[in-house]
Amino acid sequence: QVHVQESGGGLVQAGGSLTLSCAASGRTDSAYTMSWSRQAPGKEREFVATIYLRDGVTGYGDAVRGRFSISMDNAKKTVSLQMNNLEPEDTAVYYCSAETEESGSYRSYGGQGTQVTVSS
C-alpha cells in the first residue's frame, strides 16, 4: 500500500499564490505517477495535474495550465503543486493520489484532501 498526505491548503485572495504538498509513504517504489485533482461543492472531481516519477514529465488540466506547476522531490517522495494567479473558481478540496503498478495490477491511493479557498 501507499499512503499520501496533503498539506498547505488555506485561504488566499484572488491573484495570490499557494503551494500544496503531498508526502507519500509505504510501498512508494511501486508508484509511477502522482497526481492532483480537486472537487468544488456541487461539482464533479476535476483533474488538475500529474507527474511521472521516473522522468518528471508533467500534464495539466485545461483550467489550470499556465498557472499551476507540479514538481517532485523523488528522494523525499514528495510532490508539490505551486498555484499562481488563483481565481475564486479554484476554490475546492484538493486531493493528492499515487498511481501504482505491481505485477500488472494498477491501483490509485488517495489522501483526505486539503481545502483551498480563494476570495474575490
Short mmCIF file of N, CA and C in Angstrom, two decimals:
data_model
loop_
_atom_site.label_atom_id
_atom_site.label_comp_id
_atom_site.label_asym_id
_atom_site.label_seq_id
_atom_site.Cartn_x
_atom_site.Cartn_y
_atom_site.Cartn_z
N GLN A 1 0.82 -1.20 0.00
CA GLN A 1 0.00 0.00 0.00
C GLN A 1 0.86 1.25 0.00
N VAL A 2 0.26 2.33 -0.50
CA VAL A 2 0.92 3.64 -0.47
C VAL A 2 -0.02 4.58 0.27
N HIS A 3 0.55 5.37 1.16
CA HIS A 3 -0.22 6.37 1.87
C HIS A 3 0.23 7.75 1.41
N VAL A 4 -0.73 8.65 1.20
CA VAL A 4 -0.40 10.01 0.82
C VAL A 4 -1.06 10.98 1.79
N GLN A 5 -0.38 12.07 2.04
CA GLN A 5 -0.89 13.08 2.97
C GLN A 5 -0.68 14.45 2.39
N GLU A 6 -1.79 15.19 2.19
CA GLU A 6 -1.71 16.53 1.64
C GLU A 6 -1.54 17.56 2.76
N SER A 7 -0.94 18.68 2.41
CA SER A 7 -0.83 19.81 3.33
C SER A 7 -0.70 21.09 2.53
N GLY A 8 -0.92 22.22 3.20
CA GLY A 8 -0.66 23.50 2.58
C GLY A 8 -1.89 24.28 2.14
N GLY A 9 -3.07 23.73 2.34
CA GLY A 9 -4.27 24.47 1.95
C GLY A 9 -4.50 25.68 2.83
N GLY A 10 -5.43 26.53 2.40
CA GLY A 10 -5.75 27.69 3.20
C GLY A 10 -6.58 28.69 2.43
N LEU A 11 -6.64 29.90 2.97
CA LEU A 11 -7.42 30.98 2.38
C LEU A 11 -6.46 31.98 1.75
N VAL A 12 -6.76 32.36 0.51
CA VAL A 12 -5.91 33.30 -0.21
C VAL A 12 -6.79 34.21 -1.05
N GLN A 13 -6.32 35.42 -1.28
CA GLN A 13 -7.08 36.35 -2.13
C GLN A 13 -6.85 36.04 -3.60
N ALA A 14 -7.82 36.42 -4.40
CA ALA A 14 -7.69 36.24 -5.85
C ALA A 14 -6.43 36.95 -6.34
N GLY A 15 -5.73 36.26 -7.23
CA GLY A 15 -4.46 36.77 -7.73
C GLY A 15 -3.27 36.32 -6.93
N GLY A 16 -3.51 35.73 -5.78
CA GLY A 16 -2.43 35.27 -4.92
C GLY A 16 -1.92 33.90 -5.30
N SER A 17 -1.00 33.39 -4.47
CA SER A 17 -0.36 32.10 -4.72
C SER A 17 -0.43 31.23 -3.47
N LEU A 18 -0.35 29.94 -3.71
CA LEU A 18 -0.36 28.97 -2.63
C LEU A 18 0.37 27.73 -3.12
N THR A 19 1.06 27.04 -2.21
CA THR A 19 1.74 25.80 -2.57
C THR A 19 1.21 24.66 -1.72
N LEU A 20 0.78 23.62 -2.38
CA LEU A 20 0.33 22.40 -1.72
C LEU A 20 1.45 21.36 -1.78
N SER A 21 1.52 20.54 -0.74
CA SER A 21 2.49 19.45 -0.72
C SER A 21 1.79 18.13 -0.49
N CYS A 22 2.40 17.08 -1.00
CA CYS A 22 1.86 15.74 -0.83
C CYS A 22 3.04 14.81 -0.52
N ALA A 23 2.98 14.18 0.62
CA ALA A 23 4.03 13.25 1.03
C ALA A 23 3.52 11.83 0.90
N ALA A 24 4.30 10.99 0.25
CA ALA A 24 3.95 9.58 0.07
C ALA A 24 4.80 8.70 0.97
N SER A 25 4.19 7.63 1.46
CA SER A 25 4.92 6.68 2.29
C SER A 25 4.40 5.28 2.00
N GLY A 26 5.12 4.29 2.48
CA GLY A 26 4.73 2.90 2.22
C GLY A 26 5.50 2.35 1.02
N ARG A 27 4.82 1.60 0.19
CA ARG A 27 5.46 0.95 -0.97
C ARG A 27 5.55 1.94 -2.14
N THR A 28 6.30 2.98 -1.91
CA THR A 28 6.38 4.05 -2.91
C THR A 28 7.14 3.63 -4.17
N ASP A 29 7.95 2.60 -4.10
CA ASP A 29 8.67 2.15 -5.29
C ASP A 29 7.73 1.67 -6.38
N SER A 30 6.51 1.32 -5.99
CA SER A 30 5.54 0.85 -6.98
C SER A 30 4.80 2.00 -7.67
N ALA A 31 5.00 3.23 -7.20
CA ALA A 31 4.29 4.38 -7.76
C ALA A 31 4.98 4.86 -9.03
N TYR A 32 4.20 5.13 -10.10
CA TYR A 32 4.79 5.64 -11.33
C TYR A 32 4.31 7.05 -11.65
N THR A 33 3.19 7.47 -11.08
CA THR A 33 2.76 8.86 -11.19
C THR A 33 2.20 9.30 -9.84
N MET A 34 2.24 10.62 -9.62
CA MET A 34 1.49 11.23 -8.53
C MET A 34 0.71 12.38 -9.13
N SER A 35 -0.49 12.57 -8.61
CA SER A 35 -1.41 13.49 -9.27
C SER A 35 -2.17 14.34 -8.26
N TRP A 36 -2.71 15.44 -8.77
CA TRP A 36 -3.61 16.29 -8.01
C TRP A 36 -4.94 16.37 -8.75
N SER A 37 -6.00 16.32 -7.99
CA SER A 37 -7.33 16.56 -8.52
C SER A 37 -8.04 17.47 -7.52
N ARG A 38 -9.21 17.97 -7.89
CA ARG A 38 -9.94 18.85 -6.99
C ARG A 38 -11.44 18.66 -7.16
N GLN A 39 -12.15 19.01 -6.12
CA GLN A 39 -13.60 18.93 -6.18
C GLN A 39 -14.20 20.11 -5.46
N ALA A 40 -14.96 20.89 -6.22
CA ALA A 40 -15.68 22.03 -5.66
C ALA A 40 -17.07 21.59 -5.25
N PRO A 41 -17.70 22.30 -4.32
CA PRO A 41 -19.05 21.91 -3.88
C PRO A 41 -20.02 21.82 -5.04
N GLY A 42 -20.73 20.72 -5.11
CA GLY A 42 -21.73 20.54 -6.15
C GLY A 42 -21.19 20.20 -7.52
N LYS A 43 -19.87 19.99 -7.61
CA LYS A 43 -19.26 19.68 -8.92
C LYS A 43 -18.54 18.34 -8.85
N GLU A 44 -18.29 17.79 -10.03
CA GLU A 44 -17.55 16.54 -10.11
C GLU A 44 -16.06 16.80 -9.87
N ARG A 45 -15.37 15.73 -9.47
CA ARG A 45 -13.93 15.85 -9.29
C ARG A 45 -13.28 16.15 -10.62
N GLU A 46 -12.28 17.01 -10.59
CA GLU A 46 -11.61 17.50 -11.81
C GLU A 46 -10.12 17.23 -11.73
N PHE A 47 -9.55 16.75 -12.83
CA PHE A 47 -8.10 16.53 -12.90
C PHE A 47 -7.39 17.87 -12.90
N VAL A 48 -6.30 17.96 -12.12
CA VAL A 48 -5.52 19.19 -12.05
C VAL A 48 -4.14 19.01 -12.68
N ALA A 49 -3.38 18.04 -12.18
CA ALA A 49 -2.02 17.88 -12.68
C ALA A 49 -1.50 16.50 -12.32
N THR A 50 -0.51 16.03 -13.11
CA THR A 50 0.14 14.76 -12.82
C THR A 50 1.61 14.86 -13.15
N ILE A 51 2.41 14.04 -12.53
CA ILE A 51 3.84 13.99 -12.82
C ILE A 51 4.30 12.53 -12.82
N TYR A 52 5.08 12.18 -13.86
CA TYR A 52 5.64 10.84 -13.94
C TYR A 52 6.93 10.82 -13.13
N LEU A 53 6.99 9.92 -12.17
CA LEU A 53 8.07 9.93 -11.20
C LEU A 53 9.41 9.52 -11.79
N ARG A 54 9.42 8.74 -12.86
CA ARG A 54 10.70 8.28 -13.41
C ARG A 54 11.42 9.37 -14.19
N ASP A 55 10.63 10.22 -14.90
CA ASP A 55 11.31 11.18 -15.76
C ASP A 55 10.83 12.62 -15.57
N GLY A 56 9.87 12.82 -14.68
CA GLY A 56 9.43 14.19 -14.40
C GLY A 56 8.49 14.79 -15.42
N VAL A 57 8.04 14.02 -16.38
CA VAL A 57 7.08 14.55 -17.36
C VAL A 57 5.79 14.92 -16.65
N THR A 58 5.24 16.07 -17.03
CA THR A 58 4.05 16.58 -16.35
C THR A 58 2.88 16.74 -17.31
N GLY A 59 1.70 16.81 -16.74
CA GLY A 59 0.48 17.07 -17.51
C GLY A 59 -0.46 17.89 -16.66
N TYR A 60 -1.28 18.74 -17.30
CA TYR A 60 -2.15 19.66 -16.59
C TYR A 60 -3.55 19.68 -17.18
N GLY A 61 -4.52 19.96 -16.33
CA GLY A 61 -5.87 20.18 -16.79
C GLY A 61 -5.98 21.54 -17.47
N ASP A 62 -6.95 21.68 -18.36
CA ASP A 62 -7.09 22.91 -19.12
C ASP A 62 -7.32 24.13 -18.22
N ALA A 63 -8.03 23.93 -17.11
CA ALA A 63 -8.39 25.07 -16.26
C ALA A 63 -7.19 25.66 -15.52
N VAL A 64 -6.12 24.89 -15.39
CA VAL A 64 -5.00 25.37 -14.58
C VAL A 64 -3.70 25.52 -15.36
N ARG A 65 -3.68 25.04 -16.60
CA ARG A 65 -2.45 25.08 -17.39
C ARG A 65 -1.96 26.52 -17.52
N GLY A 66 -0.68 26.70 -17.23
CA GLY A 66 -0.09 28.05 -17.31
C GLY A 66 -0.11 28.79 -15.98
N ARG A 67 -0.91 28.34 -15.03
CA ARG A 67 -0.97 28.98 -13.72
C ARG A 67 -0.43 28.07 -12.62
N PHE A 68 -0.62 26.77 -12.76
CA PHE A 68 -0.17 25.81 -11.75
C PHE A 68 1.05 25.06 -12.27
N SER A 69 1.89 24.63 -11.31
CA SER A 69 3.08 23.87 -11.67
C SER A 69 3.28 22.75 -10.66
N ILE A 70 3.45 21.53 -11.18
CA ILE A 70 3.68 20.38 -10.31
C ILE A 70 5.15 20.00 -10.38
N SER A 71 5.72 19.65 -9.24
CA SER A 71 7.11 19.25 -9.18
C SER A 71 7.28 18.15 -8.14
N MET A 72 8.44 17.51 -8.17
CA MET A 72 8.65 16.39 -7.25
C MET A 72 10.04 16.44 -6.64
N ASP A 73 10.12 15.89 -5.44
CA ASP A 73 11.38 15.60 -4.80
C ASP A 73 11.38 14.09 -4.60
N ASN A 74 11.98 13.39 -5.54
CA ASN A 74 11.89 11.93 -5.54
C ASN A 74 12.53 11.33 -4.31
N ALA A 75 13.61 11.95 -3.84
CA ALA A 75 14.29 11.43 -2.67
C ALA A 75 13.38 11.48 -1.44
N LYS A 76 12.59 12.54 -1.35
CA LYS A 76 11.70 12.71 -0.20
C LYS A 76 10.31 12.15 -0.47
N LYS A 77 10.10 11.62 -1.69
CA LYS A 77 8.78 11.10 -2.06
C LYS A 77 7.71 12.16 -1.81
N THR A 78 7.99 13.37 -2.24
CA THR A 78 7.07 14.48 -2.06
C THR A 78 6.78 15.15 -3.38
N VAL A 79 5.54 15.50 -3.58
CA VAL A 79 5.13 16.23 -4.77
C VAL A 79 4.51 17.55 -4.32
N SER A 80 4.83 18.62 -5.03
CA SER A 80 4.29 19.93 -4.70
C SER A 80 3.46 20.46 -5.86
N LEU A 81 2.49 21.28 -5.53
CA LEU A 81 1.68 21.95 -6.53
C LEU A 81 1.74 23.45 -6.25
N GLN A 82 2.47 24.16 -7.09
CA GLN A 82 2.57 25.61 -6.98
C GLN A 82 1.41 26.23 -7.74
N MET A 83 0.58 26.99 -7.04
CA MET A 83 -0.61 27.58 -7.67
C MET A 83 -0.46 29.09 -7.68
N ASN A 84 -0.43 29.66 -8.87
CA ASN A 84 -0.27 31.11 -9.03
C ASN A 84 -1.51 31.71 -9.66
N ASN A 85 -1.64 33.02 -9.49
CA ASN A 85 -2.76 33.74 -10.09
C ASN A 85 -4.10 33.04 -9.80
N LEU A 86 -4.31 32.74 -8.54
CA LEU A 86 -5.50 32.00 -8.16
C LEU A 86 -6.77 32.79 -8.40
N GLU A 87 -7.82 32.06 -8.74
CA GLU A 87 -9.13 32.63 -9.04
C GLU A 87 -10.16 32.03 -8.09
N PRO A 88 -11.26 32.75 -7.82
CA PRO A 88 -12.30 32.17 -6.96
C PRO A 88 -12.77 30.80 -7.46
N GLU A 89 -12.71 30.59 -8.76
CA GLU A 89 -13.13 29.30 -9.33
C GLU A 89 -12.19 28.16 -8.96
N ASP A 90 -11.02 28.48 -8.41
CA ASP A 90 -10.09 27.45 -7.95
C ASP A 90 -10.44 26.93 -6.56
N THR A 91 -11.43 27.54 -5.92
CA THR A 91 -11.85 27.08 -4.61
C THR A 91 -12.36 25.65 -4.67
N ALA A 92 -11.76 24.78 -3.89
CA ALA A 92 -12.11 23.36 -3.92
C ALA A 92 -11.32 22.62 -2.84
N VAL A 93 -11.68 21.39 -2.63
CA VAL A 93 -10.83 20.47 -1.87
C VAL A 93 -9.87 19.83 -2.87
N TYR A 94 -8.59 19.92 -2.57
CA TYR A 94 -7.56 19.39 -3.46
C TYR A 94 -7.07 18.05 -2.90
N TYR A 95 -7.03 17.07 -3.78
CA TYR A 95 -6.65 15.72 -3.40
C TYR A 95 -5.38 15.29 -4.14
N CYS A 96 -4.52 14.63 -3.40
CA CYS A 96 -3.33 14.03 -3.99
C CYS A 96 -3.56 12.53 -4.13
N SER A 97 -2.94 11.93 -5.14
CA SER A 97 -3.04 10.49 -5.30
C SER A 97 -1.72 9.96 -5.85
N ALA A 98 -1.47 8.71 -5.54
CA ALA A 98 -0.32 7.99 -6.09
C ALA A 98 -0.84 6.82 -6.89
N GLU A 99 -0.41 6.74 -8.12
CA GLU A 99 -0.82 5.65 -9.00
C GLU A 99 0.31 4.61 -9.04
N THR A 100 -0.07 3.35 -8.79
CA THR A 100 0.95 2.30 -8.65
C THR A 100 0.72 1.17 -9.63
N GLU A 101 1.78 0.44 -9.89
CA GLU A 101 1.71 -0.77 -10.70
C GLU A 101 2.57 -1.84 -10.03
N GLU A 102 1.97 -2.98 -9.78
CA GLU A 102 2.69 -4.12 -9.21
C GLU A 102 2.21 -5.38 -9.90
N SER A 103 3.11 -6.06 -10.56
CA SER A 103 2.78 -7.33 -11.24
C SER A 103 1.58 -7.17 -12.15
N GLY A 104 1.53 -6.07 -12.86
CA GLY A 104 0.46 -5.84 -13.82
C GLY A 104 -0.84 -5.34 -13.21
N SER A 105 -0.86 -5.14 -11.90
CA SER A 105 -2.06 -4.64 -11.24
C SER A 105 -1.89 -3.16 -10.94
N TYR A 106 -2.89 -2.38 -11.37
CA TYR A 106 -2.82 -0.92 -11.22
C TYR A 106 -3.79 -0.47 -10.14
N ARG A 107 -3.31 0.44 -9.27
CA ARG A 107 -4.16 0.99 -8.22
C ARG A 107 -3.85 2.46 -8.04
N SER A 108 -4.81 3.15 -7.43
CA SER A 108 -4.62 4.56 -7.10
C SER A 108 -4.91 4.73 -5.61
N TYR A 109 -3.98 5.39 -4.91
CA TYR A 109 -4.14 5.63 -3.48
C TYR A 109 -4.27 7.14 -3.27
N GLY A 110 -5.35 7.53 -2.60
CA GLY A 110 -5.62 8.95 -2.41
C GLY A 110 -5.58 9.38 -0.97
N GLY A 111 -5.46 10.70 -0.78
CA GLY A 111 -5.45 11.28 0.56
C GLY A 111 -6.81 11.84 0.94
N GLN A 112 -6.83 12.49 2.08
CA GLN A 112 -8.08 13.04 2.62
C GLN A 112 -8.43 14.40 2.02
N GLY A 113 -7.45 15.03 1.40
CA GLY A 113 -7.71 16.32 0.77
C GLY A 113 -7.35 17.49 1.66
N THR A 114 -7.14 18.64 1.03
CA THR A 114 -6.87 19.88 1.74
C THR A 114 -7.67 21.00 1.09
N GLN A 115 -8.29 21.82 1.90
CA GLN A 115 -9.19 22.86 1.40
C GLN A 115 -8.41 24.08 0.93
N VAL A 116 -8.74 24.55 -0.26
CA VAL A 116 -8.22 25.81 -0.79
C VAL A 116 -9.41 26.73 -1.05
N THR A 117 -9.36 27.89 -0.46
CA THR A 117 -10.43 28.87 -0.64
C THR A 117 -9.82 30.16 -1.18
N VAL A 118 -10.35 30.61 -2.31
CA VAL A 118 -9.86 31.84 -2.94
C VAL A 118 -10.97 32.88 -2.85
N SER A 119 -10.69 33.98 -2.17
CA SER A 119 -11.68 35.03 -2.01
C SER A 119 -11.52 36.08 -3.10
N SER A 120 -12.66 36.65 -3.50
CA SER A 120 -12.64 37.65 -4.58
C SER A 120 -12.43 39.05 -4.05
#
